[in-house]
Amino acid sequence: MIDSHAHLDFADFDTDRGQLLQQMHRSGISNVIIPSVSEAQWDNQISIALQHNCFYALGIHPWHCEEASKTTLATLRQMLQKYAGKQGLVAVGECGLDKLHKSNFATQMILFEGQIALAKEFDLPLIIHAVRAHEDVLRCLNNQDVRRKGVIHGFYGGPQLAAQYVKLGYKLGVGGLLLNDNAPKLQQTVAELPLESFILETDSPAMTPKNSLNSRNTPLILPEVLQKMADLQKKSTVLVSEQMFYNVAQLFDL
């Protein structure tokens, strides 16, 4: 298994990061993709990813758009130019649109469109955060057709919305939300769409399943997500595990 989205560079993991990665390897989780959230975090994030032989993505999260300056996109381009093709860098992101967040939506849109353009320039897939803004995200993706596509991270919608993204060539990132009893739309999506549509993720340390005894989410919940996916698809965990590994390896060219 590979966790396609876990913020292991966050301070939440500073006390036990190495130990957690050892536990992950023992649990069959061979690697993780660490996405960015802000410019201020990039150097530390890259350092941690390289230290632990993890994959990573560079980008600006919509929650952090207000921190961006007029030079942020140019700096991101320089970073992508520096690290593209080198060990670890696999995507642009986490980027996207979030209408539930207080940051200025016009600023979010400028930075999202700028990051789509950078993904196109450097031929990298996108890791996309989309909350209450799917029409806008779909329009942006249709307007700027990138070759490598990407993933809609933390997907929680129904089959109809899911099918629109899949038709464009995007994968759906599924994690701990699938384990919640109050996620019937997502469970229906996982039950009905082909396995080729999904990749596994956790969004650690966030998106902890409601039945979890821990407040901090970790990639160690991936076997539970995998089992739930297998149950909904009425397929074996081995088959689902192999397909999820293939999907993430193909998408990010791992």
mmCIF file of C-alpha atoms in Angstrom:
data_model
loop_
_atom_site.group_PDB
_atom_site.id
_atom_site.type_symbol
_atom_site.label_atom_id
_atom_site.label_comp_id
_atom_site.label_asym_id
_atom_site.label_seq_id
_atom_site.Cartn_x
_atom_site.Cartn_y
_atom_site.Cartn_z
ATOM 1 C CA MET A 1 0.000 0.000 0.000
ATOM 2 C CA ILE A 2 0.972 3.619 -0.595
ATOM 3 C CA ASP A 3 -0.707 6.498 1.249
ATOM 4 C CA SER A 4 -1.204 9.013 -1.555
ATOM 5 C CA HIS A 5 -1.826 11.946 0.797
ATOM 6 C CA ALA A 6 -0.394 12.337 4.309
ATOM 7 C CA HIS A 7 1.108 15.490 5.826
ATOM 8 C CA LEU A 8 3.873 13.696 7.708
ATOM 9 C CA ASP A 9 5.949 16.882 7.741
ATOM 10 C CA PHE A 10 3.490 18.553 10.137
ATOM 11 C CA ALA A 11 4.603 19.200 13.707
ATOM 12 C CA ASP A 12 2.042 16.598 14.869
ATOM 13 C CA PHE A 13 4.594 13.945 13.845
ATOM 14 C CA ASP A 14 7.795 15.584 15.116
ATOM 15 C CA THR A 15 8.033 13.348 18.194
ATOM 16 C CA ASP A 16 7.536 9.942 16.533
ATOM 17 C CA ARG A 17 7.893 10.314 12.739
ATOM 18 C CA GLY A 18 10.615 7.683 12.350
ATOM 19 C CA GLN A 19 8.804 5.231 14.619
ATOM 20 C CA LEU A 20 5.543 5.731 12.713
ATOM 21 C CA LEU A 21 7.247 5.076 9.370
ATOM 22 C CA GLN A 22 8.666 1.823 10.771
ATOM 23 C CA GLN A 23 5.163 0.799 11.920
ATOM 24 C CA MET A 24 3.810 1.659 8.473
ATOM 25 C CA HIS A 25 6.387 -0.546 6.754
ATOM 26 C CA ARG A 26 5.539 -3.427 9.097
ATOM 27 C CA SER A 27 1.852 -2.939 8.221
ATOM 28 C CA GLY A 28 2.494 -3.197 4.498
ATOM 29 C CA ILE A 29 2.482 0.558 3.790
ATOM 30 C CA SER A 30 5.616 0.922 1.722
ATOM 31 C CA ASN A 31 5.577 4.664 1.132
ATOM 32 C CA VAL A 32 3.667 7.935 1.325
ATOM 33 C CA ILE A 33 3.214 11.118 -0.707
ATOM 34 C CA ILE A 34 3.624 14.278 1.399
ATOM 35 C CA PRO A 35 1.749 17.226 -0.158
ATOM 36 C CA SER A 36 2.459 20.908 0.502
ATOM 37 C CA VAL A 37 0.180 23.470 2.077
ATOM 38 C CA SER A 38 2.227 26.700 1.955
ATOM 39 C CA GLU A 39 5.397 28.339 0.718
ATOM 40 C CA ALA A 40 6.703 28.677 4.277
ATOM 41 C CA GLN A 41 6.655 24.895 4.653
ATOM 42 C CA TRP A 42 8.390 23.815 1.419
ATOM 43 C CA ASP A 43 12.004 23.639 2.621
ATOM 44 C CA ASN A 44 11.199 21.674 5.794
ATOM 45 C CA GLN A 45 8.818 19.406 3.875
ATOM 46 C CA ILE A 46 11.436 18.537 1.240
ATOM 47 C CA SER A 47 14.042 17.926 3.939
ATOM 48 C CA ILE A 48 11.763 15.498 5.810
ATOM 49 C CA ALA A 49 10.679 13.729 2.599
ATOM 50 C CA LEU A 50 14.276 13.194 1.475
ATOM 51 C CA GLN A 51 15.423 12.137 4.948
ATOM 52 C CA HIS A 52 12.785 9.383 5.089
ATOM 53 C CA ASN A 53 12.770 8.480 1.361
ATOM 54 C CA CYS A 54 9.163 9.636 0.938
ATOM 55 C CA PHE A 55 7.533 11.081 -2.167
ATOM 56 C CA TYR A 56 6.278 14.671 -2.070
ATOM 57 C CA ALA A 57 4.341 17.349 -3.965
ATOM 58 C CA LEU A 58 4.837 21.133 -4.015
ATOM 59 C CA GLY A 59 1.953 23.586 -4.019
ATOM 60 C CA ILE A 60 -0.257 26.109 -2.229
ATOM 61 C CA HIS A 61 -3.343 24.916 -0.343
ATOM 62 C CA PRO A 62 -6.455 27.126 -0.707
ATOM 63 C CA TRP A 63 -6.496 27.670 3.078
ATOM 64 C CA HIS A 64 -3.094 29.351 2.794
ATOM 65 C CA CYS A 65 -3.786 31.556 -0.227
ATOM 66 C CA GLU A 66 -3.932 34.714 1.886
ATOM 67 C CA GLU A 67 -0.312 34.110 2.953
ATOM 68 C CA ALA A 68 0.838 34.076 -0.668
ATOM 69 C CA SER A 69 2.671 37.080 -2.090
ATOM 70 C CA LYS A 70 2.938 38.362 -5.661
ATOM 71 C CA THR A 71 6.070 36.244 -6.071
ATOM 72 C CA THR A 72 4.738 32.960 -4.641
ATOM 73 C CA LEU A 73 3.816 31.377 -7.981
ATOM 74 C CA ALA A 74 7.173 32.428 -9.443
ATOM 75 C CA THR A 75 8.940 30.900 -6.437
ATOM 76 C CA LEU A 76 6.925 27.702 -6.840
ATOM 77 C CA ARG A 77 7.983 27.561 -10.483
ATOM 78 C CA GLN A 78 11.642 27.915 -9.428
ATOM 79 C CA MET A 79 11.215 25.110 -6.877
ATOM 80 C CA LEU A 80 9.598 22.837 -9.462
ATOM 81 C CA GLN A 81 12.392 23.654 -11.898
ATOM 82 C CA LYS A 82 14.975 22.785 -9.236
ATOM 83 C CA TYR A 83 13.446 19.479 -8.118
ATOM 84 C CA ALA A 84 11.540 18.190 -11.186
ATOM 85 C CA GLY A 85 12.953 14.888 -12.328
ATOM 86 C CA LYS A 86 14.862 14.407 -9.073
ATOM 87 C CA GLN A 87 14.204 11.946 -6.273
ATOM 88 C CA GLY A 88 10.821 12.310 -4.612
ATOM 89 C CA LEU A 89 8.929 15.093 -6.409
ATOM 90 C CA VAL A 90 5.826 13.553 -8.011
ATOM 91 C CA ALA A 91 3.082 16.222 -8.268
ATOM 92 C CA VAL A 92 1.883 19.808 -7.933
ATOM 93 C CA GLY A 93 -0.293 20.323 -4.870
ATOM 94 C CA GLU A 94 -2.097 20.338 -2.631
ATOM 95 C CA CYS A 95 -3.960 23.028 -4.526
ATOM 96 C CA GLY A 96 -7.596 23.766 -5.278
ATOM 97 C CA LEU A 97 -10.698 25.664 -4.218
ATOM 98 C CA ASP A 98 -12.616 25.756 -0.917
ATOM 99 C CA LYS A 99 -15.762 27.867 -0.561
ATOM 100 C CA LEU A 100 -16.115 26.973 3.120
ATOM 101 C CA HIS A 101 -12.847 28.685 4.006
ATOM 102 C CA LYS A 102 -12.493 32.371 4.849
ATOM 103 C CA SER A 103 -9.728 33.070 2.326
ATOM 104 C CA ASN A 104 -10.614 35.242 -0.651
ATOM 105 C CA PHE A 105 -12.091 33.034 -3.391
ATOM 106 C CA ALA A 106 -10.720 35.236 -6.189
ATOM 107 C CA THR A 107 -7.206 34.742 -4.766
ATOM 108 C CA GLN A 108 -7.820 30.995 -4.499
ATOM 109 C CA MET A 109 -8.834 30.942 -8.162
ATOM 110 C CA ILE A 110 -5.728 32.847 -9.333
ATOM 111 C CA LEU A 111 -3.407 30.509 -7.439
ATOM 112 C CA PHE A 112 -5.279 27.362 -8.500
ATOM 113 C CA GLU A 113 -5.207 28.306 -12.176
ATOM 114 C CA GLY A 114 -1.541 29.219 -11.824
ATOM 115 C CA GLN A 115 -0.746 25.816 -10.347
ATOM 116 C CA ILE A 116 -2.667 23.998 -13.092
ATOM 117 C CA ALA A 117 -0.504 25.887 -15.603
ATOM 118 C CA LEU A 118 2.656 24.834 -13.724
ATOM 119 C CA ALA A 119 1.528 21.202 -13.669
ATOM 120 C CA LYS A 120 1.075 21.453 -17.427
ATOM 121 C CA GLU A 121 4.481 23.100 -17.913
ATOM 122 C CA PHE A 122 6.376 20.522 -15.845
ATOM 123 C CA ASP A 123 4.210 17.574 -16.946
ATOM 124 C CA LEU A 124 3.218 16.677 -13.381
ATOM 125 C CA PRO A 125 -0.117 15.428 -12.019
ATOM 126 C CA LEU A 126 -2.236 17.580 -9.682
ATOM 127 C CA ILE A 127 -3.325 16.898 -6.097
ATOM 128 C CA ILE A 128 -6.595 18.833 -5.816
ATOM 129 C CA HIS A 129 -8.546 19.993 -2.759
ATOM 130 C CA ALA A 130 -12.189 20.692 -3.684
ATOM 131 C CA VAL A 131 -14.816 21.692 -1.087
ATOM 132 C CA ARG A 132 -18.189 23.116 -2.144
ATOM 133 C CA ALA A 133 -16.504 24.251 -5.374
ATOM 134 C CA HIS A 134 -16.748 21.288 -7.723
ATOM 135 C CA GLU A 135 -18.339 23.235 -10.583
ATOM 136 C CA ASP A 136 -15.499 25.769 -10.459
ATOM 137 C CA VAL A 137 -12.838 23.053 -10.221
ATOM 138 C CA LEU A 138 -14.321 21.119 -13.141
ATOM 139 C CA ARG A 139 -14.472 24.285 -15.234
ATOM 140 C CA CYS A 140 -10.806 25.071 -14.498
ATOM 141 C CA LEU A 141 -9.734 21.525 -15.358
ATOM 142 C CA ASN A 142 -11.693 21.636 -18.606
ATOM 143 C CA ASN A 143 -10.215 25.026 -19.538
ATOM 144 C CA GLN A 144 -6.604 23.911 -18.993
ATOM 145 C CA ASP A 145 -6.204 20.338 -20.149
ATOM 146 C CA VAL A 146 -3.142 18.834 -18.470
ATOM 147 C CA ARG A 147 -1.679 15.611 -19.831
ATOM 148 C CA ARG A 148 -0.933 13.887 -16.509
ATOM 149 C CA LYS A 149 -4.318 14.639 -14.797
ATOM 150 C CA GLY A 150 -4.236 13.931 -11.029
ATOM 151 C CA VAL A 151 -6.391 13.167 -7.992
ATOM 152 C CA ILE A 152 -9.388 14.794 -6.322
ATOM 153 C CA HIS A 153 -8.187 14.466 -2.745
ATOM 154 C CA GLY A 154 -10.552 13.635 0.122
ATOM 155 C CA PHE A 155 -13.435 12.917 -2.234
ATOM 156 C CA TYR A 156 -16.774 12.614 -0.437
ATOM 157 C CA GLY A 157 -19.406 13.032 -3.183
ATOM 158 C CA GLY A 158 -21.831 10.743 -4.952
ATOM 159 C CA PRO A 159 -21.440 8.658 -8.115
ATOM 160 C CA GLN A 160 -22.688 11.372 -10.500
ATOM 161 C CA LEU A 161 -20.077 13.922 -9.411
ATOM 162 C CA ALA A 162 -17.412 11.228 -9.226
ATOM 163 C CA ALA A 163 -18.132 10.167 -12.810
ATOM 164 C CA GLN A 164 -17.488 13.710 -14.068
ATOM 165 C CA TYR A 165 -13.967 13.671 -12.641
ATOM 166 C CA VAL A 166 -13.266 10.122 -13.786
ATOM 167 C CA LYS A 167 -14.414 11.002 -17.312
ATOM 168 C CA LEU A 168 -11.761 13.753 -17.351
ATOM 169 C CA GLY A 169 -9.127 11.196 -16.326
ATOM 170 C CA TYR A 170 -8.827 12.059 -12.626
ATOM 171 C CA LYS A 171 -8.628 9.587 -9.752
ATOM 172 C CA LEU A 172 -10.604 9.958 -6.516
ATOM 173 C CA GLY A 173 -8.667 9.941 -3.241
ATOM 174 C CA VAL A 174 -10.514 7.868 -0.621
ATOM 175 C CA GLY A 175 -9.595 7.654 3.041
ATOM 176 C CA GLY A 176 -11.004 7.577 6.558
ATOM 177 C CA LEU A 177 -14.306 9.238 5.593
ATOM 178 C CA LEU A 178 -15.263 5.917 4.002
ATOM 179 C CA LEU A 179 -15.283 4.329 7.473
ATOM 180 C CA ASN A 180 -17.902 6.754 8.825
ATOM 181 C CA ASP A 181 -21.516 5.589 9.087
ATOM 182 C CA ASN A 182 -22.746 8.991 7.861
ATOM 183 C CA ALA A 183 -21.001 8.746 4.477
ATOM 184 C CA PRO A 184 -23.639 6.962 2.327
ATOM 185 C CA LYS A 185 -22.872 8.974 -0.841
ATOM 186 C CA LEU A 186 -19.172 8.152 -0.700
ATOM 187 C CA GLN A 187 -19.865 4.505 0.085
ATOM 188 C CA GLN A 188 -22.244 4.337 -2.881
ATOM 189 C CA THR A 189 -19.567 5.881 -5.108
ATOM 190 C CA VAL A 190 -16.980 3.306 -4.018
ATOM 191 C CA ALA A 191 -19.483 0.482 -4.495
ATOM 192 C CA GLU A 192 -20.544 1.561 -8.000
ATOM 193 C CA LEU A 193 -17.483 2.976 -9.778
ATOM 194 C CA PRO A 194 -14.688 0.781 -11.185
ATOM 195 C CA LEU A 195 -11.702 0.154 -8.914
ATOM 196 C CA GLU A 196 -9.539 1.949 -11.484
ATOM 197 C CA SER A 197 -11.202 5.205 -10.317
ATOM 198 C CA PHE A 198 -9.650 5.315 -6.831
ATOM 199 C CA ILE A 199 -6.437 5.704 -4.883
ATOM 200 C CA LEU A 200 -5.954 5.312 -1.122
ATOM 201 C CA GLU A 201 -5.108 8.217 1.181
ATOM 202 C CA THR A 202 -5.525 9.346 4.784
ATOM 203 C CA ASP A 203 -4.893 13.132 4.897
ATOM 204 C CA SER A 204 -3.057 12.494 8.180
ATOM 205 C CA PRO A 205 -3.099 14.026 10.733
ATOM 206 C CA ALA A 206 -6.603 15.233 9.699
ATOM 207 C CA MET A 207 -9.754 13.314 8.617
ATOM 208 C CA THR A 208 -9.659 10.894 11.546
ATOM 209 C CA PRO A 209 -12.510 8.334 11.265
ATOM 210 C CA LYS A 210 -15.280 8.986 13.784
ATOM 211 C CA ASN A 211 -14.868 5.579 15.437
ATOM 212 C CA SER A 212 -11.119 6.069 15.974
ATOM 213 C CA LEU A 213 -9.701 6.070 19.498
ATOM 214 C CA ASN A 214 -7.011 8.540 18.405
ATOM 215 C CA SER A 215 -7.462 12.253 17.695
ATOM 216 C CA ARG A 216 -4.459 12.208 15.330
ATOM 217 C CA ASN A 217 -5.004 10.332 12.105
ATOM 218 C CA THR A 218 -2.113 8.274 10.672
ATOM 219 C CA PRO A 219 -1.502 6.129 7.577
ATOM 220 C CA LEU A 220 -1.943 3.063 9.799
ATOM 221 C CA ILE A 221 -5.715 3.182 9.110
ATOM 222 C CA LEU A 222 -5.124 2.259 5.428
ATOM 223 C CA PRO A 223 -5.772 -1.497 5.933
ATOM 224 C CA GLU A 224 -9.211 -0.625 7.371
ATOM 225 C CA VAL A 225 -10.006 1.629 4.408
ATOM 226 C CA LEU A 226 -8.845 -1.105 2.046
ATOM 227 C CA GLN A 227 -11.061 -3.684 3.791
ATOM 228 C CA LYS A 228 -14.092 -1.377 3.631
ATOM 229 C CA MET A 229 -13.471 -0.772 -0.065
ATOM 230 C CA ALA A 230 -13.243 -4.529 -0.671
ATOM 231 C CA ASP A 231 -16.515 -5.086 1.232
ATOM 232 C CA LEU A 232 -18.331 -2.406 -0.799
ATOM 233 C CA GLN A 233 -16.943 -3.718 -4.092
ATOM 234 C CA LYS A 234 -17.599 -7.348 -3.051
ATOM 235 C CA LYS A 235 -14.049 -8.225 -4.079
ATOM 236 C CA SER A 236 -11.069 -9.708 -2.255
ATOM 237 C CA THR A 237 -8.725 -7.432 -0.314
ATOM 238 C CA VAL A 238 -5.808 -8.849 -2.333
ATOM 239 C CA LEU A 239 -7.397 -7.807 -5.625
ATOM 240 C CA VAL A 240 -8.333 -4.356 -4.302
ATOM 241 C CA SER A 241 -4.879 -3.860 -2.771
ATOM 242 C CA GLU A 242 -3.146 -4.752 -6.045
ATOM 243 C CA GLN A 243 -5.384 -2.395 -8.034
ATOM 244 C CA MET A 244 -4.897 0.496 -5.564
ATOM 245 C CA PHE A 245 -1.128 0.051 -5.724
ATOM 246 C CA TYR A 246 -1.209 -0.022 -9.514
ATOM 247 C CA ASN A 247 -3.435 3.078 -9.670
ATOM 248 C CA VAL A 248 -1.202 5.253 -7.486
ATOM 249 C CA ALA A 249 2.016 4.000 -9.096
ATOM 250 C CA GLN A 250 0.657 4.728 -12.568
ATOM 251 C CA LEU A 251 -0.781 8.154 -11.680
ATOM 252 C CA PHE A 252 2.366 9.490 -10.024
ATOM 253 C CA ASP A 253 4.860 7.450 -12.087
ATOM 254 C CA LEU A 254 6.349 5.883 -8.934
#
